[in-house]
Coordinates of C-alpha atoms and ligand atoms in Angstrom, one line a residue:
M1 CA -9.9 127.6 -128.0
P2 CA -12.9 126.9 -130.2
E3 CA -11.6 126.9 -133.7
L4 CA -13.4 127.0 -137.1
P5 CA -14.5 123.3 -137.0
E6 CA -15.9 123.7 -133.4
V7 CA -17.8 126.8 -134.4
E8 CA -19.2 125.1 -137.6
T9 CA -20.2 122.1 -135.4
T10 CA -21.9 124.5 -133.0
R11 CA -23.7 126.2 -136.0
R12 CA -25.0 122.9 -137.2
G13 CA -26.0 122.0 -133.7
I14 CA -28.0 125.1 -132.9
E15 CA -29.5 125.7 -136.4
P16 CA -32.4 123.3 -136.2
A17 CA -33.3 124.5 -132.7
V18 CA -33.6 128.2 -133.5
V19 CA -34.4 128.8 -137.2
G20 CA -38.0 130.0 -137.5
R21 CA -38.3 130.7 -133.8
R22 CA -39.0 134.1 -132.3
I23 CA -36.7 135.7 -129.7
T24 CA -38.9 136.3 -126.6
G25 CA -36.2 137.8 -124.3
W26 CA -32.8 137.3 -122.8
Q27 CA -31.0 136.9 -119.5
L28 CA -27.7 138.8 -119.2
R29 CA -26.3 137.3 -115.9
Q30 CA -22.9 138.7 -116.8
P31 CA -23.0 141.3 -119.6
R32 CA -19.3 142.1 -119.3
L33 CA -17.8 139.8 -121.7
R34 CA -15.0 140.9 -124.1
W35 CA -17.2 143.8 -124.8
P36 CA -20.4 144.7 -122.9
V37 CA -23.4 142.9 -124.3
V38 CA -26.1 145.3 -125.2
L39 CA -29.3 144.0 -126.9
P40 CA -31.9 146.4 -128.1
D41 CA -35.5 146.0 -126.9
R42 CA -36.8 145.7 -130.5
L43 CA -35.1 142.4 -130.8
R44 CA -37.9 140.9 -128.8
G45 CA -40.2 139.3 -131.3
A46 CA -37.6 139.0 -134.0
R47 CA -37.7 135.8 -135.9
V48 CA -34.5 133.9 -136.6
L49 CA -34.1 133.5 -140.4
R50 CA -30.7 131.7 -140.7
V51 CA -27.7 130.7 -138.7
L52 CA -24.4 131.3 -140.5
R53 CA -20.8 131.2 -139.8
R54 CA -18.1 133.6 -140.9
A55 CA -14.6 132.7 -139.7
K56 CA -15.2 132.0 -136.0
Y57 CA -18.3 134.1 -135.7
L58 CA -21.7 132.7 -135.5
I59 CA -24.3 134.9 -137.2
L60 CA -28.0 134.7 -136.3
E61 CA -29.8 136.6 -139.1
T62 CA -33.1 137.7 -137.7
S63 CA -36.0 139.7 -139.0
R64 CA -34.6 142.6 -137.0
G65 CA -30.9 142.7 -137.7
A66 CA -28.2 140.1 -136.9
L67 CA -26.5 138.8 -133.8
I68 CA -22.8 138.3 -134.2
I69 CA -21.5 135.8 -131.6
H70 CA -17.9 134.8 -130.8
L71 CA -17.1 132.0 -128.4
G72 CA -13.8 133.6 -127.3
M73 CA -11.2 131.4 -125.7
S74 CA -13.3 128.9 -123.9
G75 CA -17.0 129.6 -124.7
S76 CA -19.7 127.3 -125.9
L77 CA -23.2 128.0 -127.2
R78 CA -25.9 125.3 -126.7
A79 CA -29.5 125.0 -127.4
M80 CA -31.6 123.7 -124.6
R81 CA -35.0 123.9 -122.9
T82 CA -35.7 127.0 -120.9
R83 CA -36.1 125.2 -117.6
T84 CA -32.4 124.1 -117.5
P85 CA -30.9 125.7 -114.4
P86 CA -27.8 127.9 -115.2
G87 CA -24.3 127.1 -114.0
P88 CA -21.7 129.6 -112.7
H89 CA -20.3 130.4 -116.2
D90 CA -23.6 130.5 -118.1
H91 CA -23.5 134.2 -118.6
V92 CA -26.1 134.8 -121.4
D93 CA -29.3 133.1 -122.3
I94 CA -31.2 134.1 -125.4
E95 CA -34.8 132.9 -125.1
F96 CA -37.1 131.7 -127.8
D97 CA -40.7 130.7 -128.1
R98 CA -41.7 127.2 -127.4
E99 CA -39.4 127.0 -124.4
W100 CA -36.0 127.0 -126.2
L101 CA -33.0 129.0 -125.3
L102 CA -29.4 129.5 -126.5
R103 CA -27.0 129.5 -123.6
L104 CA -23.5 131.0 -123.8
T105 CA -21.2 129.4 -121.3
D106 CA -17.9 131.2 -121.2
P107 CA -15.6 130.7 -118.1
R108 CA -12.9 133.2 -119.4
R109 CA -15.3 135.8 -120.7
F110 CA -13.5 136.5 -123.9
G111 CA -16.6 135.8 -125.9
S112 CA -18.8 138.5 -127.4
I113 CA -22.3 139.2 -128.7
H114 CA -23.1 142.2 -130.9
H115 CA -26.3 143.2 -132.5
T116 CA -26.4 145.1 -135.8
D117 CA -29.2 146.4 -138.0
A118 CA -26.9 146.9 -140.9
D119 CA -25.6 144.1 -143.2
W120 CA -23.5 142.1 -140.7
R121 CA -20.8 141.6 -143.4
T122 CA -19.9 145.3 -143.1
H123 CA -19.6 145.1 -139.2
W124 CA -16.2 146.1 -137.9
L125 CA -15.5 142.7 -136.6
I126 CA -16.2 141.0 -139.9
A127 CA -15.4 143.5 -142.7
D128 CA -11.6 142.9 -142.9
L129 CA -11.6 139.1 -142.6
G130 CA -9.8 137.1 -145.2
V131 CA -11.3 134.3 -147.3
E132 CA -13.1 131.3 -145.9
P133 CA -10.9 128.2 -146.3
L134 CA -13.8 126.1 -147.3
D135 CA -15.1 128.5 -150.0
P136 CA -14.1 127.9 -153.6
G137 CA -12.1 131.2 -153.6
F138 CA -9.4 129.5 -151.4
D139 CA -7.3 127.5 -153.8
G140 CA -3.7 127.1 -155.0
A141 CA -3.9 130.2 -157.2
F142 CA -5.3 132.3 -154.4
L143 CA -2.6 131.1 -152.0
H144 CA 0.1 131.6 -154.5
R145 CA -0.9 135.2 -155.0
A146 CA -1.0 135.6 -151.2
V147 CA 2.6 134.2 -150.6
R148 CA 4.3 136.1 -153.4
G149 CA 7.2 138.1 -152.1
R150 CA 6.4 137.4 -148.5
R151 CA 9.3 136.5 -146.1
V152 CA 7.1 135.5 -143.2
A153 CA 7.1 131.8 -142.3
I154 CA 4.4 130.0 -144.3
K155 CA 2.8 128.8 -141.1
N156 CA 2.4 132.4 -139.9
L157 CA 0.9 133.4 -143.2
L158 CA -1.6 130.5 -143.0
M159 CA -2.7 131.7 -139.6
D160 CA -3.1 135.3 -140.7
A161 CA -6.8 136.0 -140.6
K162 CA -6.4 138.8 -143.2
V163 CA -5.3 136.2 -145.7
V164 CA -7.5 133.2 -144.7
V165 CA -9.7 132.8 -141.7
G166 CA -10.0 130.0 -139.2
V167 CA -6.8 128.2 -139.7
G168 CA -5.8 127.9 -136.0
N169 CA -2.5 126.5 -134.7
I170 CA -3.5 122.9 -134.7
Y171 CA -4.9 123.0 -138.2
A172 CA -1.9 124.9 -139.5
N173 CA 0.5 122.2 -138.1
E174 CA -1.6 119.4 -139.6
S175 CA -2.1 121.0 -143.0
L176 CA 1.7 121.7 -143.4
F177 CA 2.4 118.0 -142.5
L178 CA -0.1 116.8 -145.1
A179 CA 1.4 119.1 -147.7
G180 CA 5.0 118.1 -146.8
I181 CA 6.0 121.7 -146.2
R182 CA 8.3 122.9 -143.4
P183 CA 6.4 125.4 -141.1
R184 CA 9.3 127.9 -141.1
L185 CA 9.8 128.0 -144.8
A186 CA 9.6 131.6 -146.1
A187 CA 6.1 131.9 -147.6
G188 CA 7.4 133.5 -150.8
R189 CA 9.4 130.3 -151.5
V190 CA 6.4 128.0 -151.6
T191 CA 5.9 127.2 -155.3
R192 CA 2.6 127.3 -157.1
S193 CA 2.2 123.5 -157.1
R194 CA 3.0 123.3 -153.4
C195 CA 0.4 126.1 -152.8
E196 CA -2.1 123.8 -154.5
L197 CA -1.1 120.9 -152.2
L198 CA -1.3 123.2 -149.2
A199 CA -4.7 124.7 -150.0
N200 CA -6.1 121.2 -150.5
A201 CA -4.5 120.1 -147.2
V202 CA -6.1 123.0 -145.3
R203 CA -9.5 122.1 -146.7
E204 CA -9.1 118.4 -146.0
V205 CA -8.0 118.9 -142.4
L206 CA -10.8 121.3 -141.6
A207 CA -13.4 119.2 -143.4
R208 CA -12.2 116.1 -141.5
A209 CA -12.4 118.0 -138.2
I210 CA -15.9 119.2 -138.9
R211 CA -17.0 115.6 -139.9
A212 CA -15.5 114.4 -136.6
G213 CA -17.9 116.8 -134.8
G214 CA -15.3 119.4 -133.8
T215 CA -12.6 119.1 -132.1
T216 CA -9.3 119.6 -130.6
L217 CA -10.4 121.2 -127.4
R218 CA -10.5 118.8 -124.5
D219 CA -13.6 120.2 -122.9
F220 CA -15.3 121.3 -126.1
V221 CA -19.0 120.4 -126.5
D222 CA -21.0 121.0 -129.6
G223 CA -24.4 122.7 -129.9
A224 CA -26.2 119.6 -128.5
G225 CA -23.7 119.0 -125.7
R226 CA -21.7 116.2 -127.3
R227 CA -17.9 116.1 -127.1
G228 CA -15.7 116.2 -130.2
Y229 CA -13.0 113.6 -130.9
F230 CA -10.9 114.9 -133.7
S231 CA -7.8 115.1 -131.5
E232 CA -7.4 111.3 -131.8
S233 CA -6.5 111.6 -135.4
L234 CA -3.7 114.3 -135.3
N235 CA -0.5 113.5 -137.2
V236 CA 1.9 116.0 -135.7
Y237 CA 0.3 118.4 -133.2
G238 CA 1.0 117.4 -129.6
R239 CA 3.3 114.6 -130.8
E240 CA 6.7 116.3 -130.4
D241 CA 9.6 113.8 -130.1
L242 CA 7.3 110.9 -131.0
P243 CA 7.9 108.9 -134.3
C244 CA 6.3 110.3 -137.5
L245 CA 3.3 108.2 -138.3
Q246 CA 4.4 108.2 -142.0
C247 CA 8.2 107.5 -141.8
G248 CA 9.1 106.9 -138.2
T249 CA 11.5 109.8 -137.9
R250 CA 11.4 111.7 -134.6
L251 CA 9.1 114.7 -134.9
K252 CA 10.6 118.0 -134.1
G253 CA 9.1 120.7 -131.9
V254 CA 9.9 124.4 -132.5
R255 CA 8.2 127.8 -131.9
V256 CA 7.0 129.6 -134.9
G257 CA 5.5 133.1 -134.2
Q258 CA 5.4 132.0 -130.5
R259 CA 3.1 129.1 -131.3
A260 CA 3.9 125.4 -130.6
T261 CA 4.9 123.8 -133.9
V262 CA 5.7 120.2 -134.6
Y263 CA 6.9 118.8 -137.9
C264 CA 8.7 115.8 -139.5
P265 CA 12.2 116.8 -140.6
K266 CA 12.1 114.1 -143.3
C267 CA 8.5 114.3 -144.7
Q268 CA 8.4 118.2 -144.6
R269 CA 10.8 120.2 -146.8
Ligands
ZN1 ZN1 8.0 111.7 -141.5

């Protein structure tokens, strides 16, 4: 599934291709994605002002409202020339002047595109989202307030989008390893100083993944069609029963909230 780093990588990939361009039209080859895609006629002629990301949503701010795009379970969004022939899962093209288009490829069709004339931050998909992990508001103090009194496993809390957005399973596993915290530890038992370590670990893991150009997903391609390679630098995720890269202890695999979880019984307490 495209996670925050993949979406941010996509944002950076498409931004130079579409900012300042006018939308000239669109092709909805398959408008039935997670929700039906409905684009208003007045969007024709709208100029793209900015490309932003909020959680795993890409936001195209235009002179006539905003497009809110989600890549779903398997989607990718790429900028290309208009004459590129579509493949079987290329469900939506948004066309721009000077022969550019954005193409949404989405084999499983869990992606979505919404248009809103209101402030996109108030849209129902966006309004209740937690803080951005790479924003200054996400720090030890914030995390410590969020864990207070909570009995849920710290890993589940970290993956709760109402608390902090975009920390998917892989990044939660990796962050807890870096911070030396057991994934199943009750959130409320994580001390202030360990919250500090954990917030820093989350930021570091996500930042590193973004620098690596995405990714974790085997068939992920960024906005320009390049593949990511972050998966080569994972410490615990996908390494169950292999030796810990830090101490050599055999890594343990468990399920936490139904999600594959791997940790080092010695390095993580
Ligand atoms: Zn270890």
